[in-house]
JSON list of C-alpha atoms and ligand atoms in Angstrom, two decimals:
[
{"chain": "A", "resi": 1, "resn": "MET", "atom": "CA", "xyz": [82.87, 15.86, -36.26]},
{"chain": "A", "resi": 2, "resn": "ALA", "atom": "CA", "xyz": [81.52, 12.28, -36.44]},
{"chain": "A", "resi": 3, "resn": "LEU", "atom": "CA", "xyz": [82.01, 10.06, -33.40]},
{"chain": "A", "resi": 4, "resn": "GLU", "atom": "CA", "xyz": [85.03, 7.81, -33.16]},
{"chain": "A", "resi": 5, "resn": "ARG", "atom": "CA", "xyz": [84.55, 4.29, -33.77]},
{"chain": "A", "resi": 6, "resn": "ARG", "atom": "CA", "xyz": [86.39, 3.29, -30.59]},
{"chain": "A", "resi": 7, "resn": "PHE", "atom": "CA", "xyz": [83.89, 5.54, -28.68]},
{"chain": "A", "resi": 8, "resn": "LYS", "atom": "CA", "xyz": [80.85, 3.99, -30.44]},
{"chain": "A", "resi": 9, "resn": "GLU", "atom": "CA", "xyz": [82.18, 0.30, -29.94]},
{"chain": "A", "resi": 10, "resn": "ALA", "atom": "CA", "xyz": [82.67, 1.15, -25.99]},
{"chain": "A", "resi": 11, "resn": "PHE", "atom": "CA", "xyz": [79.11, 1.68, -25.80]},
{"chain": "A", "resi": 12, "resn": "ALA", "atom": "CA", "xyz": [77.33, -1.15, -27.66]},
{"chain": "A", "resi": 13, "resn": "LEU", "atom": "CA", "xyz": [74.27, -0.61, -25.31]},
{"chain": "A", "resi": 14, "resn": "CYS", "atom": "CA", "xyz": [72.82, 1.88, -22.94]},
{"chain": "A", "resi": 15, "resn": "PRO", "atom": "CA", "xyz": [74.70, 1.68, -19.54]},
{"chain": "A", "resi": 16, "resn": "VAL", "atom": "CA", "xyz": [71.50, 3.13, -18.00]},
{"chain": "A", "resi": 17, "resn": "CYS", "atom": "CA", "xyz": [68.58, 1.07, -19.37]},
{"chain": "A", "resi": 18, "resn": "GLY", "atom": "CA", "xyz": [70.30, -1.51, -22.07]},
{"chain": "A", "resi": 19, "resn": "GLY", "atom": "CA", "xyz": [68.55, 0.42, -24.95]},
{"chain": "A", "resi": 20, "resn": "GLU", "atom": "CA", "xyz": [70.15, 0.66, -28.34]},
{"chain": "A", "resi": 21, "resn": "LEU", "atom": "CA", "xyz": [72.36, 3.59, -29.08]},
{"chain": "A", "resi": 22, "resn": "ALA", "atom": "CA", "xyz": [72.19, 5.85, -32.32]},
{"chain": "A", "resi": 23, "resn": "GLU", "atom": "CA", "xyz": [74.27, 8.42, -33.25]},
{"chain": "A", "resi": 24, "resn": "LYS", "atom": "CA", "xyz": [72.62, 11.47, -33.51]},
{"chain": "A", "resi": 25, "resn": "ARG", "atom": "CA", "xyz": [73.22, 15.41, -33.78]},
{"chain": "A", "resi": 26, "resn": "VAL", "atom": "CA", "xyz": [72.03, 17.14, -30.51]},
{"chain": "A", "resi": 27, "resn": "GLU", "atom": "CA", "xyz": [71.71, 20.49, -29.10]},
{"chain": "A", "resi": 28, "resn": "LYS", "atom": "CA", "xyz": [73.56, 21.28, -25.97]},
{"chain": "A", "resi": 29, "resn": "LEU", "atom": "CA", "xyz": [73.17, 24.15, -23.76]},
{"chain": "A", "resi": 30, "resn": "LEU", "atom": "CA", "xyz": [76.21, 25.16, -21.45]},
{"chain": "A", "resi": 31, "resn": "ARG", "atom": "CA", "xyz": [76.11, 27.59, -18.65]},
{"chain": "A", "resi": 32, "resn": "GLY", "atom": "CA", "xyz": [78.97, 29.73, -17.09]},
{"chain": "A", "resi": 33, "resn": "GLY", "atom": "CA", "xyz": [78.28, 32.20, -14.56]},
{"chain": "A", "resi": 34, "resn": "THR", "atom": "CA", "xyz": [74.84, 34.10, -15.99]},
{"chain": "A", "resi": 35, "resn": "ASP", "atom": "CA", "xyz": [75.80, 33.46, -19.49]},
{"chain": "A", "resi": 36, "resn": "THR", "atom": "CA", "xyz": [74.80, 30.38, -21.91]},
{"chain": "A", "resi": 37, "resn": "ALA", "atom": "CA", "xyz": [75.99, 28.91, -24.90]},
{"chain": "A", "resi": 38, "resn": "HIS", "atom": "CA", "xyz": [74.37, 26.71, -27.37]},
{"chain": "A", "resi": 39, "resn": "LEU", "atom": "CA", "xyz": [75.97, 24.10, -29.95]},
{"chain": "A", "resi": 40, "resn": "GLU", "atom": "CA", "xyz": [75.24, 21.30, -32.02]},
{"chain": "A", "resi": 41, "resn": "ILE", "atom": "CA", "xyz": [77.21, 18.32, -31.39]},
{"chain": "A", "resi": 42, "resn": "ASP", "atom": "CA", "xyz": [77.31, 14.48, -32.25]},
{"chain": "A", "resi": 43, "resn": "ALA", "atom": "CA", "xyz": [76.46, 12.20, -29.47]},
{"chain": "A", "resi": 44, "resn": "LEU", "atom": "CA", "xyz": [75.27, 8.56, -28.80]},
{"chain": "A", "resi": 45, "resn": "VAL", "atom": "CA", "xyz": [71.59, 8.87, -27.95]},
{"chain": "A", "resi": 46, "resn": "CYS", "atom": "CA", "xyz": [69.57, 5.78, -26.13]},
{"chain": "A", "resi": 47, "resn": "ARG", "atom": "CA", "xyz": [66.33, 5.15, -28.23]},
{"chain": "A", "resi": 48, "resn": "ARG", "atom": "CA", "xyz": [64.83, 3.97, -25.06]},
{"chain": "A", "resi": 49, "resn": "CYS", "atom": "CA", "xyz": [65.47, 6.46, -22.26]},
{"chain": "A", "resi": 50, "resn": "GLY", "atom": "CA", "xyz": [66.98, 9.30, -24.22]},
{"chain": "A", "resi": 51, "resn": "GLU", "atom": "CA", "xyz": [70.34, 9.48, -22.39]},
{"chain": "A", "resi": 52, "resn": "ARG", "atom": "CA", "xyz": [73.10, 10.99, -24.13]},
{"chain": "A", "resi": 53, "resn": "PHE", "atom": "CA", "xyz": [76.80, 9.96, -24.09]},
{"chain": "A", "resi": 54, "resn": "TYR", "atom": "CA", "xyz": [79.77, 12.10, -25.21]},
{"chain": "A", "resi": 55, "resn": "PRO", "atom": "CA", "xyz": [83.14, 11.13, -25.86]},
{"chain": "A", "resi": 56, "resn": "GLU", "atom": "CA", "xyz": [85.76, 12.58, -23.51]},
{"chain": "A", "resi": 57, "resn": "GLU", "atom": "CA", "xyz": [87.06, 15.23, -25.86]},
{"chain": "A", "resi": 58, "resn": "THR", "atom": "CA", "xyz": [83.62, 16.56, -26.20]},
{"chain": "A", "resi": 59, "resn": "VAL", "atom": "CA", "xyz": [83.23, 16.64, -22.33]},
{"chain": "A", "resi": 60, "resn": "ARG", "atom": "CA", "xyz": [86.41, 18.66, -22.25]},
{"chain": "A", "resi": 61, "resn": "ARG", "atom": "CA", "xyz": [85.19, 20.90, -24.85]},
{"chain": "A", "resi": 62, "resn": "PHE", "atom": "CA", "xyz": [82.17, 21.39, -22.88]},
{"chain": "A", "resi": 63, "resn": "GLU", "atom": "CA", "xyz": [84.34, 22.35, -19.80]},
{"chain": "A", "resi": 64, "resn": "LYS", "atom": "CA", "xyz": [86.45, 24.74, -21.90]},
{"chain": "A", "resi": 65, "resn": "ILE", "atom": "CA", "xyz": [83.21, 26.74, -22.90]},
{"chain": "A", "resi": 66, "resn": "ARG", "atom": "CA", "xyz": [81.86, 26.56, -19.60]},
{"chain": "A", "resi": 67, "resn": "GLY", "atom": "CA", "xyz": [85.07, 28.22, -18.20]},
{"chain": "A", "resi": 68, "resn": "LYS", "atom": "CA", "xyz": [85.17, 30.83, -20.93]},
{"chain": "A", "resi": 69, "resn": "LEU", "atom": "CA", "xyz": [81.67, 31.72, -20.26]},
{"chain": "A", "resi": 70, "resn": "SER", "atom": "CA", "xyz": [82.44, 32.03, -16.50]},
{"chain": "A", "resi": 71, "resn": "ARG", "atom": "CA", "xyz": [85.46, 34.35, -17.36]},
{"chain": "A", "resi": 72, "resn": "GLU", "atom": "CA", "xyz": [83.44, 36.23, -19.83]},
{"chain": "A", "resi": 73, "resn": "GLU", "atom": "CA", "xyz": [86.19, 35.29, -22.55]},
{"chain": "A", "resi": 74, "resn": "THR", "atom": "CA", "xyz": [83.26, 35.24, -25.36]},
{"chain": "A", "resi": 75, "resn": "ASP", "atom": "CA", "xyz": [85.62, 36.39, -28.42]},
{"chain": "A", "resi": 76, "resn": "ASP", "atom": "CA", "xyz": [85.24, 33.02, -30.24]},
{"chain": "A", "resi": 77, "resn": "LEU", "atom": "CA", "xyz": [81.71, 32.70, -29.71]},
{"chain": "A", "resi": 78, "resn": "THR", "atom": "CA", "xyz": [78.91, 34.32, -31.43]},
{"chain": "A", "resi": 79, "resn": "LEU", "atom": "CA", "xyz": [76.17, 36.31, -29.65]},
{"chain": "A", "resi": 80, "resn": "VAL", "atom": "CA", "xyz": [72.64, 35.18, -30.65]},
{"chain": "A", "resi": 81, "resn": "GLY", "atom": "CA", "xyz": [69.63, 36.59, -29.00]},
{"chain": "A", "resi": 82, "resn": "SER", "atom": "CA", "xyz": [69.29, 37.56, -25.21]},
{"chain": "A", "resi": 83, "resn": "SER", "atom": "CA", "xyz": [68.20, 35.64, -22.23]},
{"chain": "A", "resi": 84, "resn": "TYR", "atom": "CA", "xyz": [65.62, 36.60, -19.82]},
{"chain": "A", "resi": 85, "resn": "GLU", "atom": "CA", "xyz": [64.42, 35.48, -16.40]},
{"chain": "A", "resi": 86, "resn": "ALA", "atom": "CA", "xyz": [60.85, 35.17, -16.10]},
{"chain": "A", "resi": 87, "resn": "PRO", "atom": "CA", "xyz": [59.00, 35.49, -12.82]},
{"chain": "A", "resi": 88, "resn": "GLY", "atom": "CA", "xyz": [58.37, 32.22, -11.01]},
{"chain": "A", "resi": 89, "resn": "ASP", "atom": "CA", "xyz": [55.29, 31.60, -8.56]},
{"chain": "B", "resi": 1, "resn": "ZN", "atom": "ZN1", "xyz": [68.83, 4.26, -21.97]}
]
């Protein structure tokens, strides 16, 4: 889903560094409990500092997915690969 015009217009420049923003397809990793979900989504990305800005609907969607992960309601998610914890120092 492409970004809405009113969202793009609300962010003329990066609120963090004042850099130029570009609409980009980005990868997002969401965590809920011990599970993670990966999705590709449109965001405004700062060309200078790399900060990402998501519309409110997208943020709500992230929250919904995180909630589902925590409750292990994964029926509408597709299982791809496994995740492992590697030993630290
Ligand atoms: Zn920036």
